[in-house]
Amino acid sequence: TAKIDDGVYSYGNPANGYFSMFVVTNEGVIAIESVNSKHAAGFVEAIKKITDKPIHYLLHSHNHWDHSSGGQVFKNAGAKTLAHIEAYEWMQANPGADMVVPDESWSGTRKDLSLGGTTVELHYFGMNHGLGMTVFLLPKQKIAYIADIVTPKRVMFNIVPDFNIKEWERSLEEVLKLDFKKFVASHNERQHPLQGGSKQDVADSLQFIRDLRAAIFA
């Protein structure tokens, strides 16, 4: 784990390249991104080392199995699991060996989730990567959680799997309008990935797409 701000922590293993985030409130914990059962078990253990408050929620960022698996570990810990309706419906239709359908879904472009005086904004920007891709924002702390659509210090995969490039570009433009200073990334190629990234990483990712398109056109 790494402390990002008061009550806000990242969790992950730099060796496998997956990172999650959790928020400790007065009433309990909100966790984001279960990844898989092995990651989730370590995640729950890490949370319990920080606080004895119950885990109330696990939030999924999108539908892909390598992010949305492991939910049963959190359900067993007493958490309610939640995903955007597009991810929820895909998960229902495409069961994975390590994936369970979330307890609840939400729809539209914005949902606010509050617990113990802390609010998490859930933002859906439409098509970009996978289904139901959600960016999470803590407005008071100005901290976000971003999966897959921004990876600090990494260029895109050569086949750009399950990305819509034009919509990805549009989504990053909208992410930049959110009021945050730091974010935890699901993947991060920085030397200290648990520390997350800054808004400049989002701007750099957007600029890379634009530069690459310009070079192709040229």
CSV table of C-alpha atoms in Angstrom, one decimal:
chain,number,residue,atom,x,y,z
A,1,THR,CA,0.0,0.0,0.0
A,2,ALA,CA,0.9,3.7,-0.3
A,3,LYS,CA,-0.8,6.6,1.3
A,4,ILE,CA,-2.0,9.0,-1.4
A,5,ASP,CA,-3.9,11.4,0.9
A,6,ASP,CA,-5.6,11.3,4.3
A,7,GLY,CA,-7.8,8.2,4.1
A,8,VAL,CA,-6.9,7.4,0.5
A,9,TYR,CA,-4.5,4.6,-0.3
A,10,SER,CA,-3.3,2.7,-3.4
A,11,TYR,CA,-2.7,-1.1,-3.3
A,12,GLY,CA,-0.9,-3.3,-5.8
A,13,ASN,CA,2.1,-5.3,-6.8
A,14,PRO,CA,4.6,-3.7,-9.2
A,15,ALA,CA,5.7,-7.1,-10.3
A,16,ASN,CA,2.3,-7.9,-11.9
A,17,GLY,CA,1.4,-4.3,-12.8
A,18,TYR,CA,-2.1,-4.0,-11.4
A,19,PHE,CA,-3.1,-1.3,-8.9
A,20,SER,CA,-6.2,-0.6,-7.0
A,21,MET,CA,-7.4,2.2,-4.6
A,22,PHE,CA,-9.4,2.4,-1.4
A,23,VAL,CA,-10.9,5.2,0.7
A,24,VAL,CA,-11.4,5.0,4.4
A,25,THR,CA,-14.4,7.0,5.7
A,26,ASN,CA,-16.0,7.5,9.1
A,27,GLU,CA,-18.4,4.6,8.4
A,28,GLY,CA,-16.4,2.2,6.3
A,29,VAL,CA,-14.3,1.6,3.2
A,30,ILE,CA,-14.9,2.1,-0.5
A,31,ALA,CA,-12.6,-0.1,-2.6
A,32,ILE,CA,-12.0,0.2,-6.4
A,33,GLU,CA,-10.8,-2.5,-8.7
A,34,SER,CA,-10.7,-6.2,-7.6
A,35,VAL,CA,-8.6,-7.4,-10.6
A,36,ASN,CA,-8.7,-11.1,-9.7
A,37,SER,CA,-9.1,-13.3,-6.6
A,38,LYS,CA,-5.4,-13.4,-5.7
A,39,HIS,CA,-5.2,-9.6,-6.0
A,40,ALA,CA,-8.5,-9.2,-4.2
A,41,ALA,CA,-7.4,-11.4,-1.3
A,42,GLY,CA,-4.3,-9.3,-0.8
A,43,PHE,CA,-6.3,-6.1,-1.3
A,44,VAL,CA,-8.7,-7.1,1.5
A,45,GLU,CA,-5.9,-8.0,3.8
A,46,ALA,CA,-4.1,-4.7,3.1
A,47,ILE,CA,-7.3,-2.8,3.9
A,48,LYS,CA,-7.7,-4.6,7.2
A,49,LYS,CA,-4.1,-3.6,8.2
A,50,ILE,CA,-5.0,0.0,7.7
A,51,THR,CA,-8.5,0.1,9.3
A,52,ASP,CA,-10.9,-2.1,11.2
A,53,LYS,CA,-13.9,-0.4,9.6
A,54,PRO,CA,-16.1,-2.6,7.3
A,55,ILE,CA,-15.7,-2.7,3.6
A,56,HIS,CA,-19.0,-1.4,2.3
A,57,TYR,CA,-18.4,-1.2,-1.5
A,58,LEU,CA,-16.3,-2.6,-4.3
A,59,LEU,CA,-16.5,-0.6,-7.5
A,60,HIS,CA,-15.6,-2.1,-10.9
A,61,SER,CA,-14.1,0.2,-13.6
A,62,HIS,CA,-15.2,-1.8,-16.6
A,63,ASN,CA,-16.0,-5.2,-18.0
A,64,HIS,CA,-12.6,-6.8,-18.9
A,65,TRP,CA,-11.9,-10.0,-17.0
A,66,ASP,CA,-8.5,-8.9,-15.9
A,67,HIS,CA,-10.0,-6.0,-14.0
A,68,SER,CA,-13.5,-7.2,-13.0
A,69,SER,CA,-12.6,-10.7,-11.6
A,70,GLY,CA,-12.2,-11.4,-7.9
A,71,GLY,CA,-15.4,-9.8,-6.8
A,72,GLN,CA,-16.5,-12.8,-4.7
A,73,VAL,CA,-13.6,-12.1,-2.3
A,74,PHE,CA,-15.1,-8.7,-1.5
A,75,LYS,CA,-18.7,-10.1,-1.4
A,76,ASN,CA,-17.4,-12.6,1.2
A,77,ALA,CA,-15.9,-9.7,3.1
A,78,GLY,CA,-19.3,-8.1,3.3
A,79,ALA,CA,-19.0,-5.5,0.5
A,80,LYS,CA,-21.6,-4.6,-2.1
A,81,THR,CA,-20.3,-4.7,-5.6
A,82,LEU,CA,-21.2,-2.2,-8.3
A,83,ALA,CA,-20.5,-1.6,-12.0
A,84,HIS,CA,-21.9,0.5,-14.9
A,85,ILE,CA,-24.9,-1.1,-16.6
A,86,GLU,CA,-22.8,-1.8,-19.8
A,87,ALA,CA,-20.2,-3.7,-17.9
A,88,TYR,CA,-22.9,-5.4,-15.7
A,89,GLU,CA,-24.8,-6.7,-18.7
A,90,TRP,CA,-21.6,-7.9,-20.4
A,91,MET,CA,-20.6,-9.7,-17.2
A,92,GLN,CA,-24.0,-11.4,-17.1
A,93,ALA,CA,-23.7,-12.6,-20.7
A,94,ASN,CA,-20.0,-13.5,-20.5
A,95,PRO,CA,-19.3,-15.3,-17.2
A,96,GLY,CA,-15.6,-15.8,-16.3
A,97,ALA,CA,-14.2,-18.5,-14.1
A,98,ASP,CA,-13.1,-15.9,-11.5
A,99,MET,CA,-15.8,-13.3,-12.1
A,100,VAL,CA,-19.2,-12.8,-10.4
A,101,VAL,CA,-21.9,-10.5,-11.6
A,102,PRO,CA,-22.0,-7.3,-9.4
A,103,ASP,CA,-24.8,-6.9,-6.9
A,104,GLU,CA,-25.9,-3.6,-8.5
A,105,SER,CA,-25.5,-1.6,-11.6
A,106,TRP,CA,-25.9,2.1,-12.4
A,107,SER,CA,-26.7,3.9,-15.7
A,108,GLY,CA,-26.2,7.2,-17.3
A,109,THR,CA,-23.0,9.4,-17.3
A,110,ARG,CA,-22.7,10.2,-13.6
A,111,LYS,CA,-23.4,8.7,-10.2
A,112,ASP,CA,-22.4,10.0,-6.8
A,113,LEU,CA,-21.7,7.5,-4.0
A,114,SER,CA,-21.4,8.8,-0.4
A,115,LEU,CA,-20.3,7.0,2.7
A,116,GLY,CA,-19.3,8.5,6.0
A,117,GLY,CA,-19.1,12.1,4.8
A,118,THR,CA,-16.9,11.1,1.7
A,119,THR,CA,-18.3,11.3,-1.8
A,120,VAL,CA,-17.0,9.4,-4.8
A,121,GLU,CA,-18.1,10.6,-8.2
A,122,LEU,CA,-18.5,7.9,-10.9
A,123,HIS,CA,-18.1,9.3,-14.4
A,124,TYR,CA,-19.0,7.4,-17.6
A,125,PHE,CA,-17.7,9.1,-20.7
A,126,GLY,CA,-19.2,6.7,-23.3
A,127,MET,CA,-17.2,4.5,-25.7
A,128,ASN,CA,-13.5,4.5,-25.4
A,129,HIS,CA,-12.1,1.2,-24.0
A,130,GLY,CA,-14.1,-1.9,-23.1
A,131,LEU,CA,-17.7,-1.5,-21.8
A,132,GLY,CA,-18.9,0.7,-19.0
A,133,MET,CA,-15.5,2.3,-18.4
A,134,THR,CA,-15.8,4.4,-15.3
A,135,VAL,CA,-13.4,7.1,-14.0
A,136,PHE,CA,-13.7,7.7,-10.2
A,137,LEU,CA,-13.2,11.1,-8.6
A,138,LEU,CA,-12.9,12.1,-5.0
A,139,PRO,CA,-13.8,15.8,-5.4
A,140,LYS,CA,-12.8,16.9,-1.9
A,141,GLN,CA,-9.4,15.3,-2.1
A,142,LYS,CA,-9.0,16.0,-5.8
A,143,ILE,CA,-7.9,12.4,-6.4
A,144,ALA,CA,-9.0,10.2,-9.2
A,145,TYR,CA,-8.8,6.5,-10.2
A,146,ILE,CA,-8.3,5.8,-13.9
A,147,ALA,CA,-8.1,2.3,-15.4
A,148,ASP,CA,-6.5,1.5,-18.8
A,149,ILE,CA,-7.3,4.7,-20.7
A,150,VAL,CA,-4.3,6.4,-19.0
A,151,THR,CA,-1.1,4.5,-18.2
A,152,PRO,CA,1.8,6.8,-17.1
A,153,LYS,CA,5.0,6.4,-19.1
A,154,ARG,CA,3.6,3.7,-21.4
A,155,VAL,CA,2.9,3.8,-25.1
A,156,MET,CA,-0.2,2.0,-26.4
A,157,PHE,CA,-0.2,-1.7,-27.3
A,158,ASN,CA,0.5,-2.2,-31.0
A,159,ILE,CA,-2.9,-3.7,-31.8
A,160,VAL,CA,-4.7,-1.2,-29.4
A,161,PRO,CA,-7.0,-4.0,-28.1
A,162,ASP,CA,-10.7,-3.0,-27.5
A,163,PHE,CA,-10.0,0.7,-27.9
A,164,ASN,CA,-11.9,3.2,-30.1
A,165,ILE,CA,-9.1,5.7,-30.8
A,166,LYS,CA,-11.2,8.7,-31.7
A,167,GLU,CA,-13.5,8.2,-28.7
A,168,TRP,CA,-10.6,7.5,-26.5
A,169,GLU,CA,-9.2,10.9,-27.5
A,170,ARG,CA,-12.5,12.6,-26.8
A,171,SER,CA,-12.8,10.9,-23.4
A,172,LEU,CA,-9.3,12.1,-22.3
A,173,GLU,CA,-10.4,15.6,-23.3
A,174,GLU,CA,-13.3,15.2,-20.9
A,175,VAL,CA,-11.2,13.6,-18.1
A,176,LEU,CA,-8.9,16.7,-18.3
A,177,LYS,CA,-11.9,18.8,-17.4
A,178,LEU,CA,-12.4,17.0,-14.1
A,179,ASP,CA,-10.9,18.8,-11.0
A,180,PHE,CA,-8.1,16.5,-9.8
A,181,LYS,CA,-4.4,16.8,-9.0
A,182,LYS,CA,-3.4,13.2,-8.6
A,183,PHE,CA,-4.7,9.8,-9.7
A,184,VAL,CA,-4.1,6.2,-9.1
A,185,ALA,CA,-3.7,4.3,-12.4
A,186,SER,CA,-4.6,0.6,-12.8
A,187,HIS,CA,-1.3,0.3,-14.7
A,188,ASN,CA,1.7,2.5,-14.2
A,189,GLU,CA,5.2,2.3,-15.7
A,190,ARG,CA,6.7,4.9,-13.4
A,191,GLN,CA,9.5,3.9,-11.0
A,192,HIS,CA,7.2,4.2,-8.0
A,193,PRO,CA,3.8,3.1,-9.5
A,194,LEU,CA,2.0,3.0,-6.2
A,195,GLN,CA,2.3,6.8,-6.0
A,196,GLY,CA,0.1,7.1,-9.1
A,197,GLY,CA,0.3,10.0,-11.5
A,198,SER,CA,-0.7,13.6,-12.2
A,199,LYS,CA,-3.0,15.4,-14.6
A,200,GLN,CA,0.0,15.9,-16.8
A,201,ASP,CA,0.0,12.1,-17.5
A,202,VAL,CA,-3.5,12.4,-18.9
A,203,ALA,CA,-2.4,15.4,-21.1
A,204,ASP,CA,0.7,13.4,-22.2
A,205,SER,CA,-1.5,10.4,-23.2
A,206,LEU,CA,-3.8,12.6,-25.2
A,207,GLN,CA,-0.9,14.3,-26.9
A,208,PHE,CA,0.7,11.0,-27.8
A,209,ILE,CA,-2.5,9.9,-29.6
A,210,ARG,CA,-2.6,13.2,-31.5
A,211,ASP,CA,1.1,13.1,-32.4
A,212,LEU,CA,0.8,9.5,-33.6
A,213,ARG,CA,-2.2,10.3,-35.7
A,214,ALA,CA,-0.4,13.3,-37.2
A,215,ALA,CA,2.6,11.1,-38.0
A,216,ILE,CA,0.4,8.5,-39.7
A,217,PHE,CA,-1.4,11.2,-41.8
A,218,ALA,CA,2.0,12.7,-42.7
